[in-house]
Short mmCIF file of C-alpha atoms in Angstrom, two decimals:
data_model
loop_
_atom_site.label_atom_id
_atom_site.label_comp_id
_atom_site.label_asym_id
_atom_site.label_seq_id
_atom_site.Cartn_x
_atom_site.Cartn_y
_atom_site.Cartn_z
CA UNK S 1 -0.02 0.04 -0.02
CA UNK S 2 1.35 3.35 -1.05
CA UNK S 3 2.12 6.09 1.46
CA UNK S 4 -0.77 8.23 0.07
CA UNK S 5 -3.28 5.52 0.60
CA UNK S 6 -2.01 4.88 4.09
CA UNK S 7 -2.36 8.51 5.02
CA UNK S 8 -5.88 8.63 3.51
CA UNK S 9 -6.79 5.54 5.58
CA UNK S 10 -5.42 7.31 8.70
CA UNK S 11 -7.30 10.49 8.03
CA UNK S 12 -10.51 8.56 7.37
CA UNK S 13 -10.10 6.79 10.72
CA UNK S 14 -9.25 9.89 12.52
CA UNK S 15 -12.39 11.54 11.21
CA UNK S 16 -14.44 8.43 12.26
CA UNK S 17 -12.93 8.54 15.67
CA UNK S 18 -13.59 12.22 16.04
CA UNK S 19 -17.27 11.75 15.14
CA UNK S 20 -17.61 8.99 17.64
CA UNK S 21 -16.03 11.16 20.35
CA UNK S 22 -18.42 14.00 19.42
CA UNK S 23 -21.40 11.71 19.53
CA UNK S 24 -20.38 10.44 23.02
CA UNK S 25 -19.83 14.02 24.03
CA UNK S 26 -23.29 15.06 22.93
CA UNK S 27 -24.92 12.05 24.56
CA UNK S 28 -23.11 12.87 27.79
CA UNK S 29 -24.14 16.53 27.59
CA UNK S 30 -27.87 15.50 26.83
CA UNK S 31 -27.93 13.27 29.85
CA UNK S 32 -26.23 15.82 32.16
CA UNK S 33 -28.72 18.53 30.92
CA UNK S 34 -31.66 16.11 31.61
CA UNK S 35 -30.30 15.34 35.09
CA UNK S 36 -29.82 19.06 35.81
CA UNK S 37 -33.24 20.05 34.70
CA UNK S 38 -34.82 17.10 36.64
CA UNK S 39 -32.90 18.19 39.71
CA UNK S 40 -33.93 21.83 39.42
CA UNK S 41 -37.62 20.76 39.03
CA UNK S 42 -37.50 18.42 42.01
CA UNK S 43 -35.63 21.03 44.02
CA UNK S 44 -38.24 23.64 43.21
CA UNK S 45 -41.13 21.38 44.01
CA UNK S 46 -39.68 20.08 47.39
CA UNK S 47 -38.58 23.53 48.51
CA UNK S 48 -42.05 24.77 47.99
CA UNK S 49 -43.96 21.67 49.07
CA UNK S 50 -42.03 20.60 52.30
CA UNK S 51 -43.40 23.48 54.41
CA UNK S 52 -46.91 22.23 53.71
CA UNK S 53 -46.30 19.17 55.80
CA UNK S 54 -46.19 21.27 58.93
CA UNK S 55 -48.78 23.67 60.32
CA UNK S 56 -48.63 26.65 62.72
CA UNK S 57 -50.47 26.36 66.04
CA UNK S 58 -51.06 29.07 68.77
CA UNK S 59 -51.59 28.19 72.31
CA UNK S 60 -54.43 29.83 74.10
CA UNK S 61 -55.79 29.59 77.74
CA UNK S 62 -59.46 29.13 76.79
CA UNK S 63 -62.05 29.56 79.64
CA UNK S 64 -64.89 27.25 78.93
CA UNK S 65 -67.56 28.81 81.19
CA UNK S 66 -71.24 28.12 80.48
CA UNK S 67 -72.26 31.90 79.93
CA UNK S 68 -69.47 32.61 77.42
CA UNK S 69 -70.52 29.32 75.49
CA UNK S 70 -74.28 30.31 75.89
CA UNK S 71 -75.06 27.20 77.73
CA UNK S 72 -77.36 26.47 80.60
CA UNK S 73 -76.93 23.83 83.31
CA UNK S 74 -76.87 20.24 82.29
CA UNK S 75 -76.85 21.01 78.48
CA UNK S 76 -78.12 18.44 75.99
CA UNK S 77 -76.01 17.02 73.03
CA UNK S 78 -77.73 19.48 70.56
CA UNK S 79 -76.91 22.48 72.87
CA UNK S 80 -73.28 21.42 73.19
CA UNK S 81 -72.99 21.23 69.40
CA UNK S 82 -74.66 24.74 68.97
CA UNK S 83 -72.61 26.50 71.69
CA UNK S 84 -70.60 29.45 70.84
CA UNK S 85 -67.07 28.21 71.00
CA UNK S 86 -65.59 30.97 68.75
CA UNK S 87 -66.58 33.51 71.45
CA UNK S 88 -64.61 31.55 74.05
CA UNK S 89 -61.54 31.56 71.73
CA UNK S 90 -61.97 35.35 70.87
CA UNK S 91 -62.25 36.17 74.66
CA UNK S 92 -58.95 34.28 75.41
CA UNK S 93 -57.35 36.32 72.58
CA UNK S 94 -58.64 39.59 73.99
CA UNK S 95 -57.45 38.47 77.45
CA UNK S 96 -53.94 37.78 75.90
CA UNK S 97 -53.79 41.16 74.19
CA UNK S 98 -55.73 43.51 76.42
CA UNK S 99 -54.53 46.72 74.58
CA UNK S 100 -56.43 46.06 71.27
CA UNK S 101 -59.44 48.48 71.11
CA UNK S 102 -59.75 49.45 67.50
CA UNK S 103 -62.46 47.55 65.42
CA UNK S 104 -59.85 46.82 62.63
CA UNK S 105 -57.23 45.56 65.05
CA UNK S 106 -59.86 43.34 66.85
CA UNK S 107 -60.89 41.94 63.53
CA UNK S 108 -57.27 41.07 62.62
CA UNK S 109 -56.70 39.64 66.23
CA UNK S 110 -59.68 37.19 65.73
CA UNK S 111 -58.54 36.20 62.31
CA UNK S 112 -55.16 34.96 63.63
CA UNK S 113 -56.90 31.79 64.61
CA UNK S 114 -58.40 29.55 61.82
CA UNK S 115 -62.16 29.08 61.78
CA UNK S 116 -61.44 25.28 62.32
CA UNK S 117 -60.33 25.89 65.89
CA UNK S 118 -63.97 26.39 66.88
CA UNK S 119 -64.92 22.95 65.57
CA UNK S 120 -61.82 21.46 67.21
CA UNK S 121 -63.05 22.86 70.61
CA UNK S 122 -66.49 21.79 69.98
CA UNK S 123 -65.49 18.20 69.47
CA UNK S 124 -63.41 18.14 72.69
CA UNK S 125 -66.32 19.53 74.77
CA UNK S 126 -68.80 17.28 73.15
CA UNK S 127 -66.53 14.26 73.85
CA UNK S 128 -65.94 15.36 77.46
CA UNK S 129 -68.69 17.76 78.82
CA UNK S 130 -66.89 17.95 82.17
CA UNK S 131 -64.51 20.43 80.53
CA UNK S 132 -67.23 23.11 80.96
CA UNK S 133 -66.33 25.31 83.82
CA UNK S 134 -62.58 24.90 83.37
CA UNK S 135 -59.71 26.66 81.67
CA UNK S 136 -57.88 24.71 79.13
CA UNK S 137 -54.44 25.36 77.47
CA UNK S 138 -55.06 24.39 73.91
CA UNK S 139 -52.86 24.46 70.81
CA UNK S 140 -55.23 25.82 68.02
CA UNK S 141 -54.75 26.00 64.42
CA UNK S 142 -53.48 29.42 63.11
CA UNK S 143 -54.79 31.17 59.98
CA UNK S 144 -53.13 30.66 56.67
CA UNK S 145 -51.54 34.02 56.63
CA UNK S 146 -49.95 33.49 60.13
CA UNK S 147 -48.79 30.14 58.97
CA UNK S 148 -46.99 31.49 55.95
CA UNK S 149 -45.32 34.30 58.01
CA UNK S 150 -44.18 31.87 60.78
CA UNK S 151 -42.57 29.39 58.21
CA UNK S 152 -40.57 32.42 56.71
CA UNK S 153 -42.67 33.03 53.72
CA UNK S 154 -43.16 36.79 54.35
CA UNK S 155 -40.27 39.26 54.67
CA UNK S 156 -41.07 41.46 57.64
CA UNK S 157 -38.56 44.05 56.37
CA UNK S 158 -40.95 44.89 53.49
CA UNK S 159 -43.07 47.94 53.83
CA UNK S 160 -46.46 47.31 55.37
CA UNK S 161 -48.26 48.08 52.20
CA UNK S 162 -46.40 45.25 50.48
CA UNK S 163 -47.38 42.56 52.79
CA UNK S 164 -50.63 41.18 54.21
CA UNK S 165 -49.25 40.97 57.76
CA UNK S 166 -49.62 44.39 59.43
CA UNK S 167 -47.27 45.90 61.83
CA UNK S 168 -49.40 45.57 64.84
CA UNK S 169 -49.74 41.75 63.95
CA UNK S 170 -46.01 41.50 63.94
CA UNK S 171 -45.94 42.76 67.44
CA UNK S 172 -48.53 40.26 68.56
CA UNK S 173 -46.45 37.43 66.84
CA UNK S 174 -43.35 38.58 68.62
CA UNK S 175 -45.12 38.36 71.92
CA UNK S 176 -46.40 34.91 71.08
CA UNK S 177 -42.78 33.85 70.07
CA UNK S 178 -41.46 35.27 73.36
CA UNK S 179 -44.00 33.32 75.57
CA UNK S 180 -43.52 30.12 73.49
CA UNK S 181 -47.14 30.31 72.46
CA UNK S 182 -46.60 29.65 68.70
CA UNK S 183 -45.01 26.51 67.01
CA UNK S 184 -45.09 24.36 64.01
CA UNK S 185 -46.49 20.80 64.21
CA UNK S 186 -46.88 18.07 61.75
CA UNK S 187 -49.73 18.73 59.37
CA UNK S 188 -52.20 15.85 59.90
CA UNK S 189 -55.00 17.87 58.38
CA UNK S 190 -53.24 17.62 54.95
CA UNK S 191 -53.64 13.75 54.99
CA UNK S 192 -56.90 13.43 56.98
CA UNK S 193 -59.20 16.18 55.52
CA UNK S 194 -60.74 16.88 52.15
CA UNK S 195 -60.60 20.07 50.10
CA UNK S 196 -61.46 23.51 51.77
CA UNK S 197 -61.55 27.04 50.68
CA UNK S 198 -59.36 27.80 53.59
CA UNK S 199 -55.74 26.76 53.04
CA UNK S 200 -54.86 25.89 56.38
CA UNK S 201 -57.84 23.31 56.49
CA UNK S 202 -57.40 21.79 52.97
CA UNK S 203 -56.27 18.34 52.70
CA UNK S 204 -55.78 15.57 49.96
CA UNK S 205 -57.77 12.83 51.68
CA UNK S 206 -60.91 12.91 49.49
CA UNK S 207 -58.91 13.30 46.27
CA UNK S 208 -56.54 10.52 47.23
CA UNK S 209 -59.37 8.11 47.85
CA UNK S 210 -60.97 9.22 44.60
CA UNK S 211 -57.76 8.50 42.70
CA UNK S 212 -57.60 5.00 44.39
CA UNK S 213 -61.20 4.15 43.50
CA UNK S 214 -60.61 5.35 39.88
CA UNK S 215 -57.40 3.36 39.53
CA UNK S 216 -59.19 0.27 41.02
CA UNK S 217 -61.93 0.49 38.46
CA UNK S 218 -59.41 1.06 35.76
CA UNK S 219 -57.31 -1.90 36.77
CA UNK S 220 -60.36 -4.29 37.14
CA UNK S 221 -61.66 -3.35 33.58
CA UNK S 222 -58.34 -2.66 31.51
CA UNK S 223 -56.23 -5.68 32.68
CA UNK S 224 -58.48 -8.58 31.75
CA UNK S 225 -59.72 -6.89 28.53
CA UNK S 226 -56.21 -5.72 27.45
CA UNK S 227 -54.62 -9.18 28.20
CA UNK S 228 -57.39 -11.11 26.52
CA UNK S 229 -57.18 -8.87 23.44
CA UNK S 230 -53.36 -9.38 23.28
CA UNK S 231 -53.59 -13.03 23.52
CA UNK S 232 -56.19 -13.32 20.70
CA UNK S 233 -54.21 -10.97 18.52
CA UNK S 234 -50.87 -12.69 19.11
CA UNK S 235 -51.86 -16.37 19.39
CA UNK S 236 -55.20 -16.90 17.73
CA UNK S 237 -56.00 -14.18 15.10
CA UNK S 238 -55.40 -15.18 11.56
CA UNK S 239 -52.21 -13.68 9.94
CA UNK S 240 -52.31 -11.31 6.98
CA UNK S 241 -56.02 -10.66 7.56
CA UNK S 242 -57.34 -7.29 6.60
CA UNK S 243 -59.54 -6.82 9.62
CA UNK S 244 -56.90 -7.97 12.09
CA UNK S 245 -54.33 -5.68 10.46
CA UNK S 246 -56.80 -2.87 10.65
CA UNK S 247 -57.33 -3.48 14.41
CA UNK S 248 -53.59 -3.65 15.00
CA UNK S 249 -53.04 -0.34 13.24
CA UNK S 250 -55.80 1.38 15.15
CA UNK S 251 -54.44 0.05 18.49
CA UNK S 252 -50.98 1.44 17.75
CA UNK S 253 -52.61 4.78 16.69
CA UNK S 254 -54.76 5.01 19.86
CA UNK S 255 -51.58 4.77 22.01
CA UNK S 256 -50.61 8.15 20.55
CA UNK S 257 -54.01 9.86 20.75
CA UNK S 258 -54.02 13.01 23.11
CA UNK S 259 -55.64 12.16 26.39
CA UNK S 260 -58.09 14.80 26.26
CA UNK S 261 -59.72 12.96 23.23
CA UNK S 262 -60.63 10.04 25.55
CA UNK S 263 -62.22 12.60 27.95
CA UNK S 264 -64.49 13.82 25.11
CA UNK S 265 -65.24 10.23 24.17
CA UNK S 266 -66.17 9.53 27.87
CA UNK S 267 -68.29 12.60 28.04
CA UNK S 268 -70.24 11.61 24.92
CA UNK S 269 -70.56 7.91 25.48
CA UNK S 270 -70.61 7.20 29.15
CA UNK S 271 -72.24 10.27 30.56
CA UNK S 272 -74.58 11.65 27.89
CA UNK S 273 -75.43 8.27 26.25
CA UNK S 274 -75.43 5.75 29.05
CA UNK S 275 -76.13 8.22 31.91
CA UNK S 276 -73.03 7.59 34.22
CA UNK S 277 -72.72 9.83 37.15
CA UNK S 278 -70.51 12.84 36.55
CA UNK S 279 -67.40 13.39 38.75
CA UNK S 280 -67.55 9.77 39.99
CA UNK S 281 -64.71 7.27 40.09
CA UNK S 282 -66.75 4.82 38.11
CA UNK S 283 -66.95 7.09 35.09
CA UNK S 284 -63.29 8.15 35.54
CA UNK S 285 -62.28 4.52 35.68
CA UNK S 286 -64.10 3.85 32.42
CA UNK S 287 -62.40 6.69 30.78
CA UNK S 288 -58.99 5.77 32.01
CA UNK S 289 -59.69 2.20 30.79
CA UNK S 290 -59.96 3.53 27.30
CA UNK S 291 -56.70 5.53 27.85
CA UNK S 292 -54.46 2.54 29.06
CA UNK S 293 -55.95 -0.24 26.98
CA UNK S 294 -53.57 0.49 23.98
CA UNK S 295 -50.53 0.44 26.27
CA UNK S 296 -51.52 -2.76 28.11
CA UNK S 297 -52.35 -4.50 24.85
CA UNK S 298 -49.08 -3.54 23.16
CA UNK S 299 -47.04 -4.46 26.26
CA UNK S 300 -48.84 -7.77 26.68
CA UNK S 301 -48.28 -8.66 22.99
CA UNK S 302 -44.56 -7.89 23.22
CA UNK S 303 -44.39 -10.10 26.31
CA UNK S 304 -46.22 -12.92 24.52
CA UNK S 305 -43.93 -12.58 21.52
CA UNK S 306 -40.78 -12.81 23.80
CA UNK S 307 -41.67 -16.32 24.92
CA UNK S 308 -39.61 -18.67 22.68
CA UNK S 309 -41.46 -20.68 20.03
CA UNK S 310 -39.94 -23.88 21.48
CA UNK S 311 -42.23 -23.49 24.55
CA UNK S 312 -45.29 -23.69 22.22
CA UNK S 313 -43.94 -26.35 20.17
CA UNK S 314 -42.88 -28.51 23.07
CA UNK S 315 -46.43 -28.24 24.54
CA UNK S 316 -48.14 -29.09 21.22
CA UNK S 317 -45.80 -32.00 20.80
CA UNK S 318 -46.72 -33.41 24.22
CA UNK S 319 -50.49 -33.43 23.03
CA UNK S 320 -51.63 -30.04 24.46
CA UNK S 321 -54.21 -28.26 22.49
CA UNK S 322 -53.51 -24.69 21.26
CA UNK S 323 -55.51 -23.22 23.99
CA UNK S 324 -53.76 -25.33 26.77
CA UNK S 325 -50.41 -24.36 25.22
CA UNK S 326 -51.23 -20.73 25.45
CA UNK S 327 -52.81 -20.58 28.86
CA UNK S 328 -50.80 -23.16 30.80
CA UNK S 329 -47.28 -22.56 29.26
CA UNK S 330 -46.95 -19.32 27.35
CA UNK S 331 -49.08 -16.93 29.61
CA UNK S 332 -47.39 -17.80 32.94
CA UNK S 333 -44.02 -17.12 31.27
CA UNK S 334 -45.17 -13.84 29.68
CA UNK S 335 -47.03 -12.60 32.96
CA UNK S 336 -44.06 -10.68 34.28
CA UNK S 337 -43.92 -8.57 31.18
CA UNK S 338 -47.70 -8.20 31.07
CA UNK S 339 -47.87 -7.16 34.79
CA UNK S 340 -45.06 -4.55 34.04
CA UNK S 341 -46.90 -2.97 31.10
CA UNK S 342 -50.15 -2.97 33.22
CA UNK S 343 -48.51 -1.14 36.07
CA UNK S 344 -46.72 1.45 33.71
CA UNK S 345 -50.13 1.98 32.10
CA UNK S 346 -51.82 2.48 35.53
CA UNK S 347 -48.99 4.88 36.52
CA UNK S 348 -49.71 6.88 33.33
CA UNK S 349 -53.37 7.05 34.18
CA UNK S 350 -52.79 8.17 37.71
CA UNK S 351 -51.12 11.40 36.44
CA UNK S 352 -53.65 12.27 33.81
CA UNK S 353 -55.88 15.37 34.33
CA UNK S 354 -57.41 16.39 30.94
CA UNK S 355 -59.87 13.34 30.68
CA UNK S 356 -61.12 13.77 34.17
CA UNK S 357 -61.70 17.48 33.55
CA UNK S 358 -63.90 16.68 30.65
CA UNK S 359 -66.10 14.34 32.57
CA UNK S 360 -66.56 16.93 35.52
CA UNK S 361 -64.22 15.71 38.19
CA UNK S 362 -63.56 19.32 39.13
CA UNK S 363 -66.20 19.69 41.69
CA UNK S 364 -65.42 21.13 45.20
CA UNK S 365 -65.66 17.92 47.31
CA UNK S 366 -64.99 18.00 51.03
CA UNK S 367 -66.18 14.46 51.90
CA UNK S 368 -64.44 11.36 51.52
CA UNK S 369 -66.15 9.20 48.83
CA UNK S 370 -68.13 6.20 50.03
CA UNK S 371 -68.05 4.33 46.79
CA UNK S 372 -67.26 4.37 43.10
CA UNK S 373 -70.38 6.28 42.35
CA UNK S 374 -69.92 9.09 44.90
CA UNK S 375 -68.83 12.50 43.49
CA UNK S 376 -65.17 13.03 44.06
CA UNK S 377 -62.08 14.82 42.67
CA UNK S 378 -58.80 13.08 41.71
CA UNK S 379 -55.51 14.03 43.04
CA UNK S 380 -54.18 15.43 39.65
CA UNK S 381 -57.32 17.49 39.44
CA UNK S 382 -57.03 18.70 42.98
CA UNK S 383 -53.47 19.74 42.13
CA UNK S 384 -54.78 21.71 39.13
CA UNK S 385 -57.48 23.48 41.30
CA UNK S 386 -55.10 24.56 43.99
CA UNK S 387 -52.61 25.82 41.43
CA UNK S 388 -55.23 28.33 40.36
CA UNK S 389 -56.01 29.59 43.81
CA UNK S 390 -54.87 33.15 44.75
CA UNK S 391 -53.91 32.37 48.35
CA UNK S 392 -50.27 32.01 48.80
CA UNK S 393 -50.75 29.09 51.27
CA UNK S 394 -52.17 26.93 48.41
CA UNK S 395 -48.89 27.18 46.53
CA UNK S 396 -47.09 25.17 49.01
CA UNK S 397 -50.08 22.68 49.15
CA UNK S 398 -50.01 22.35 45.53
CA UNK S 399 -46.31 21.36 45.59
CA UNK S 400 -46.93 18.96 48.59
CA UNK S 401 -49.70 17.21 46.71
CA UNK S 402 -47.36 16.81 43.66
CA UNK S 403 -44.84 15.25 46.00
CA UNK S 404 -47.47 12.72 47.21
CA UNK S 405 -48.33 12.00 43.54
CA UNK S 406 -44.71 11.56 42.58
CA UNK S 407 -44.30 9.23 45.53
CA UNK S 408 -47.19 7.10 44.27
CA UNK S 409 -45.80 7.06 40.71
CA UNK S 410 -42.28 6.09 41.95
CA UNK S 411 -43.77 3.27 43.93
CA UNK S 412 -45.83 1.98 41.08
CA UNK S 413 -42.70 2.00 38.72
CA UNK S 414 -40.68 0.42 41.37
CA UNK S 415 -43.24 -2.31 41.87
CA UNK S 416 -43.02 -2.92 37.94
CA UNK S 417 -39.15 -3.26 38.24
CA UNK S 418 -39.44 -5.54 41.22
CA UNK S 419 -42.05 -7.89 39.51
CA UNK S 420 -40.00 -8.01 36.38
CA UNK S 421 -36.92 -8.88 38.36
CA UNK S 422 -38.72 -11.33 40.51
CA UNK S 423 -40.45 -13.40 37.80
CA UNK S 424 -38.12 -12.95 34.89
CA UNK S 425 -37.24 -16.03 32.93
CA UNK S 426 -34.22 -16.61 30.91
CA UNK S 427 -34.05 -19.14 27.96
#
């Protein structure tokens, strides 16, 4: 080989190696950027959402005397429920801050305690009527503006006109801090209560149960239907058939259809035609079934196709029928892949919002649903509603709900990985 040809080969190899290095560099940069953006997103969500897992409480010495509560001697259960507990709380506030005389300041003083405090006090007195006539030191839930300030969400150095906490309220809060009458406690309300128009009283319980019911309906419908369709198309359907090919093409196309289209379909078919209840897990599950069916069918067919032909041939050679070969030999071996696809499809459905908006799952629901036909909101929809609320305290609850949703999604995907590793077969 001449020197010229050798130099050409070296030059070509040098260019090839340079292209490979650039390709690896581009890949590394892409992965690094993806990780960086993911880290920024998670950092932003967690920094905003973690404060929502605590609530601010104020300690008051509440005098539970009968005249203040508007009770007579030996009150009945109905009278205890109807007593004026907010007056007792307001009286304790006025006793703690005796110099407050102006109407505006009195109103601001009463607003430091959440409206839920009166119901908390009522429940305690109803459970133990012997508390009447005593003075109780109680930790009561603070208002959302006080909560945001106590967590450091308001800069007290700002001019009074630029913050919702007034200067005289800052003085009161300083006094509470000095007397150890204000502290942060774990926010159990966030996990045990439903939605509320007051941020400090808002929780995800009803939306979480609604999502669980919706996913349960989706799983019970989509899994058997999707697996049965995959078994038929992969094992029993005739090959090179026009109708079978048409069905396969449509299944692949449905997997790429925007989710809101399934919401429109559910609105037209399930609600308007069949009369299913609006804003119910049953209807939401039906719509989500349509959404995840293509994913389950495609994943199940891939799992069935991955089973070696020798398994089928061996079963048939031993005298098994086609049906016995599929259900007793092929399906058990393909089940890990099928379950993985089903869980991934369910995780996809768990985070969807658009289809649920179309079928009316945006109602303001405070109560925990009692069944699949009860009106309810789903967790992604609850996040959407809170994100549109003007109160600042709803911002941190929006991020906290996103953290809970991400935790469920991670658990579902982790379950899919574990199932695949646990039941994986190698041939």
